[in-house]
Amino acid sequence: MTKGGTKSDAIRLIRHALDLGITFFDGAGVTGGVDQLLSEGLGDRRNAILLSTKIHLGPDPAPFSDMLLANKASSWVARRFGLVCSAATVRRRVEQTLKAIRTDRVDLLHLHAVSPRQYPKAAATILPELRRMKDEGKIRAIGITEGFLTDPGHETLRAAVRDAGIDAIMVGFNVENHSAADLVLPRAEQAGIAAIGMFALRGLLNSGIAEDLKRIAMEARISSLSELAYRFSRHQAGMDVILTGTGDPEHLEKNIAAVLAPPLPAEVLDRLRALTA
């Protein structure tokens, strides 16, 4: 949801997305405060979609474990200093998430924004616990998201894909930084690890190449920078899902149309890649 939106607006938007055929919804766990909205918006259509959400690896901020701000602070400190909570804390967070979204399972559970310093500890102590929960039927698939802004070279995901102990990755990928096309996606595809693209548009409007991108879009008769960005990311080899976020139904429809549009012409791709060569 954008700032200023209401709970009712969010629920209407979720149901509109369902009506438009969206079948993958990504929540934010206890650090995001949106999973409850997803649960209410999905209602009895829960089984018709794939539900993804996240847990962070920061220490339990007791006695403020249920507070959004405390969990965000815990997650930030943990990423910065390479801290990883206990397996018992992770299990408790998964159970809390299941309760929040009123379901007995999560289709895809991500360890969220795992830093390069956190990853070795997480792989050794947390992933085994998630695999046990997977065996119990509480998680169908295990994923990892990267901190794209602080790890633009994908160090965490490169290690996770190399180890091949997960089912999915959430990777930053856009016109300005498309290094994952070489560093992450080929090996992930080879290992059978699904790739979910994020940051397709975020930040581009204020980037140093925004005006160049707008000019390329206009000259190629592409309706907007948004369409250019989504088509660039959607048709990258090895990419399975592209995330889009909005608080406006009309904007959502335009984003869906962009994702469903054909690949960009080769000459446009060449011009885009030349901007960041």
Coordinates of C-alpha atoms in Angstrom, one line a residue:
M1 CA 0.0 0.0 0.0
T2 CA 1.1 3.5 -0.7
K3 CA 1.1 6.1 2.1
G4 CA -2.4 7.4 2.8
G5 CA -4.1 4.1 1.9
T6 CA -6.6 2.5 4.3
K7 CA -7.0 -1.1 5.3
S8 CA -10.1 -1.3 3.1
D9 CA -8.2 0.0 0.2
A10 CA -5.5 -2.7 0.6
I11 CA -8.1 -5.5 0.9
R12 CA -9.9 -4.2 -2.3
L13 CA -6.6 -4.1 -4.1
I14 CA -5.7 -7.7 -3.1
R15 CA -9.1 -8.9 -4.3
H16 CA -8.8 -6.9 -7.5
A17 CA -5.4 -8.6 -8.1
L18 CA -7.0 -12.0 -7.6
D19 CA -9.7 -11.1 -10.2
L20 CA -7.0 -10.1 -12.6
G21 CA -5.4 -13.6 -12.3
I22 CA -2.5 -12.9 -9.9
T23 CA -1.6 -16.2 -8.3
F24 CA 1.6 -15.2 -6.3
F25 CA 1.4 -13.0 -3.3
D26 CA 4.4 -12.0 -1.2
G27 CA 4.0 -10.9 2.4
A28 CA 6.5 -9.3 4.8
G29 CA 6.3 -11.3 8.0
V30 CA 6.5 -9.7 11.4
T31 CA 8.7 -6.9 10.1
G32 CA 6.3 -5.7 7.5
G33 CA 2.8 -5.8 9.0
V34 CA 1.0 -6.8 5.8
D35 CA 0.5 -10.5 6.3
Q36 CA -2.7 -10.0 8.2
L37 CA -4.1 -7.9 5.4
L38 CA -3.2 -10.6 2.9
S39 CA -5.0 -13.2 5.0
E40 CA -8.2 -11.1 5.1
G41 CA -7.9 -10.1 1.4
L42 CA -7.4 -13.6 0.2
G43 CA -10.2 -15.0 2.3
D44 CA -11.5 -18.4 1.0
R45 CA -9.4 -18.0 -2.1
R46 CA -6.2 -18.8 -0.2
N47 CA -5.8 -22.3 -1.8
A48 CA -5.9 -20.8 -5.3
I49 CA -2.7 -18.9 -4.9
L50 CA 1.0 -19.3 -3.8
L51 CA 1.7 -17.4 -0.6
S52 CA 5.2 -16.3 0.1
T53 CA 6.4 -14.5 3.3
K54 CA 9.5 -13.8 5.2
I55 CA 11.2 -14.1 8.6
H56 CA 14.2 -12.2 9.8
L57 CA 17.3 -13.6 11.5
G58 CA 17.7 -10.9 14.2
P59 CA 17.7 -11.8 17.9
D60 CA 14.3 -12.0 19.7
P61 CA 13.6 -8.4 20.8
A62 CA 11.9 -9.6 24.0
P63 CA 9.9 -8.2 25.7
F64 CA 8.9 -6.4 22.5
S65 CA 8.7 -9.5 20.2
D66 CA 5.3 -8.5 18.8
M67 CA 6.2 -4.9 17.9
L68 CA 7.0 -4.1 14.3
L69 CA 9.6 -1.4 15.1
A70 CA 11.5 -3.7 17.5
N71 CA 11.7 -6.5 14.9
K72 CA 12.9 -4.1 12.3
A73 CA 15.6 -2.8 14.6
S74 CA 16.6 -6.3 15.5
S75 CA 16.9 -7.3 11.8
W76 CA 19.0 -4.3 11.0
V77 CA 21.4 -4.8 13.8
A78 CA 21.7 -8.5 13.0
R79 CA 22.5 -7.9 9.3
R80 CA 25.1 -5.2 10.2
F81 CA 27.0 -7.4 12.7
G82 CA 26.4 -10.8 11.3
L83 CA 24.1 -12.0 14.1
V84 CA 21.8 -15.0 13.7
C85 CA 19.0 -16.0 16.1
S86 CA 18.5 -19.5 17.4
A87 CA 16.7 -22.2 15.6
A88 CA 14.0 -22.1 18.3
T89 CA 13.4 -18.4 17.6
V90 CA 13.0 -19.1 13.9
R91 CA 10.5 -21.9 14.6
R92 CA 8.5 -19.5 16.9
R93 CA 8.5 -16.9 14.2
V94 CA 7.2 -19.3 11.6
E95 CA 4.4 -20.4 14.0
Q96 CA 3.5 -16.7 14.6
T97 CA 3.4 -16.1 10.8
L98 CA 1.1 -19.1 10.3
K99 CA -1.2 -17.7 13.0
A100 CA -1.1 -14.2 11.5
I101 CA -2.1 -15.4 8.0
R102 CA -4.6 -18.0 9.3
T103 CA -3.1 -20.9 7.5
D104 CA -1.5 -24.2 8.3
R105 CA 1.3 -23.8 5.8
V106 CA 3.4 -21.2 3.9
D107 CA 4.0 -22.1 0.3
L108 CA 7.4 -20.2 0.3
L109 CA 9.2 -19.1 3.4
H110 CA 12.1 -16.7 2.9
L111 CA 15.0 -15.9 5.3
H112 CA 14.8 -12.2 4.7
A113 CA 17.6 -9.9 3.6
V114 CA 20.4 -12.2 4.7
S115 CA 23.7 -10.5 4.7
P116 CA 27.0 -12.1 3.6
R117 CA 28.1 -12.2 7.2
Q118 CA 24.9 -13.9 8.3
Y119 CA 24.7 -16.5 5.6
P120 CA 27.3 -19.1 6.8
K121 CA 25.7 -19.2 10.3
A122 CA 22.2 -19.4 8.8
A123 CA 23.2 -22.2 6.5
A124 CA 24.6 -24.2 9.4
T125 CA 21.9 -23.6 12.0
I126 CA 18.7 -22.2 10.5
L127 CA 18.2 -24.0 7.2
P128 CA 18.2 -27.5 9.0
E129 CA 15.4 -26.3 11.2
L130 CA 13.4 -25.0 8.2
R131 CA 13.9 -28.3 6.5
R132 CA 12.4 -30.1 9.6
M133 CA 9.4 -27.7 9.4
K134 CA 9.2 -28.5 5.7
D135 CA 9.1 -32.2 6.5
E136 CA 6.3 -31.4 9.0
G137 CA 4.3 -29.7 6.2
K138 CA 4.4 -26.2 7.7
I139 CA 6.6 -24.9 4.8
R140 CA 6.4 -26.1 1.2
A141 CA 9.6 -24.4 0.0
I142 CA 12.5 -22.5 1.5
G143 CA 13.9 -19.3 0.0
I144 CA 16.4 -16.5 0.8
T145 CA 16.2 -12.9 -0.1
E146 CA 19.2 -10.6 -0.5
G147 CA 19.9 -7.1 0.8
F148 CA 20.2 -5.8 -2.8
L149 CA 21.2 -2.3 -1.8
T150 CA 24.0 -3.4 0.6
D151 CA 25.0 -6.5 -1.4
P152 CA 24.8 -5.4 -5.0
G153 CA 27.3 -8.1 -6.1
H154 CA 24.9 -10.8 -4.8
E155 CA 27.5 -12.4 -2.4
T156 CA 24.8 -14.0 -0.3
L157 CA 22.8 -15.5 -3.1
R158 CA 25.9 -16.7 -4.9
A159 CA 26.8 -18.7 -1.8
A160 CA 23.3 -20.0 -1.4
V161 CA 22.9 -21.1 -5.0
R162 CA 26.3 -22.7 -4.9
D163 CA 25.3 -24.7 -1.8
A164 CA 21.9 -25.6 -3.5
G165 CA 20.2 -26.1 -0.1
I166 CA 17.2 -23.9 -0.9
D167 CA 14.3 -23.9 -3.3
A168 CA 14.1 -20.2 -4.3
I169 CA 15.9 -16.9 -4.2
M170 CA 14.6 -13.4 -4.3
V171 CA 17.1 -11.4 -6.3
G172 CA 17.5 -7.7 -7.2
F173 CA 17.5 -7.2 -10.9
N174 CA 16.9 -4.1 -13.1
V175 CA 18.3 -2.0 -15.9
E176 CA 20.8 -0.3 -13.7
N177 CA 22.2 -3.4 -12.0
H178 CA 21.6 -6.6 -14.0
S179 CA 24.7 -8.4 -12.8
A180 CA 22.6 -11.3 -11.5
A181 CA 22.2 -12.3 -15.2
D182 CA 25.8 -13.5 -15.1
L183 CA 26.5 -14.0 -11.4
V184 CA 23.4 -15.8 -10.1
L185 CA 20.7 -16.8 -12.5
P186 CA 22.5 -19.4 -14.7
R187 CA 23.7 -21.4 -11.7
A188 CA 20.3 -21.1 -10.0
E189 CA 18.5 -22.4 -13.1
Q190 CA 21.0 -25.2 -13.4
A191 CA 20.3 -26.2 -9.8
G192 CA 16.6 -26.0 -10.2
I193 CA 16.3 -23.0 -7.8
A194 CA 13.4 -20.7 -8.7
A195 CA 14.3 -17.0 -9.1
I196 CA 12.0 -14.1 -8.0
G197 CA 13.0 -10.7 -9.3
M198 CA 12.6 -7.6 -7.2
F199 CA 13.6 -4.0 -7.7
A200 CA 12.6 -4.1 -11.3
L201 CA 11.5 -0.4 -11.1
R202 CA 12.4 0.8 -7.6
G203 CA 15.0 3.5 -7.6
L204 CA 15.1 3.9 -11.4
L205 CA 13.0 7.0 -11.5
N206 CA 15.6 8.8 -9.4
S207 CA 18.7 7.2 -10.9
G208 CA 21.4 8.9 -12.9
I209 CA 20.2 7.1 -16.0
A210 CA 16.5 7.9 -15.7
E211 CA 16.4 10.5 -18.5
D212 CA 18.3 8.2 -20.8
L213 CA 15.8 5.4 -20.0
K214 CA 12.9 7.6 -20.7
R215 CA 14.4 8.7 -24.0
I216 CA 15.0 5.1 -25.1
A217 CA 11.4 4.2 -24.1
M218 CA 10.0 7.1 -26.1
E219 CA 12.1 6.4 -29.2
A220 CA 11.1 2.7 -29.1
R221 CA 7.4 3.7 -28.7
I222 CA 7.2 2.1 -25.2
S223 CA 4.6 3.7 -23.1
S224 CA 6.6 4.4 -20.0
L225 CA 9.8 3.8 -18.0
S226 CA 7.8 1.4 -15.9
E227 CA 6.9 -0.8 -18.9
L228 CA 10.5 -0.7 -20.1
A229 CA 11.7 -1.8 -16.7
Y230 CA 9.2 -4.6 -16.2
R231 CA 9.7 -6.0 -19.7
F232 CA 13.5 -5.9 -19.2
S233 CA 13.3 -8.0 -16.0
R234 CA 10.4 -10.3 -16.9
H235 CA 12.1 -11.8 -20.0
Q236 CA 15.5 -12.3 -18.5
A237 CA 16.6 -16.0 -18.9
G238 CA 16.3 -17.8 -15.6
M239 CA 13.8 -15.4 -14.0
D240 CA 10.5 -17.1 -12.9
V241 CA 8.5 -14.3 -11.2
I242 CA 8.7 -10.5 -11.1
L243 CA 7.4 -8.7 -8.1
T244 CA 5.3 -5.5 -8.5
G245 CA 4.0 -3.4 -5.7
T246 CA 1.4 -0.6 -5.8
G247 CA -1.5 0.9 -3.9
D248 CA -3.5 1.8 -7.0
P249 CA -5.7 -0.5 -9.0
E250 CA -5.1 1.3 -12.3
H251 CA -1.3 1.2 -11.7
L252 CA -1.5 -2.5 -11.0
E253 CA -3.3 -3.2 -14.3
K254 CA -0.6 -1.3 -16.2
N255 CA 2.1 -3.2 -14.4
I256 CA 0.5 -6.5 -15.3
A257 CA 0.1 -5.4 -18.9
A258 CA 3.8 -4.6 -19.0
V259 CA 4.9 -7.9 -17.5
L260 CA 2.7 -9.7 -20.0
A261 CA 4.1 -7.7 -23.0
P262 CA 6.6 -9.3 -25.4
P263 CA 10.3 -9.2 -24.9
L264 CA 12.1 -5.9 -25.7
P265 CA 13.5 -5.7 -29.2
A266 CA 17.2 -6.6 -29.4
E267 CA 18.3 -3.1 -30.4
V268 CA 16.6 -1.7 -27.2
L269 CA 18.3 -4.3 -25.0
D270 CA 21.6 -3.3 -26.6
R271 CA 21.0 0.3 -25.8
L272 CA 20.0 -0.4 -22.2
R273 CA 23.0 -2.6 -21.5
A274 CA 25.3 0.0 -23.1
L275 CA 24.2 2.5 -20.4
T276 CA 25.8 0.5 -17.6
A277 CA 28.6 -1.2 -19.5

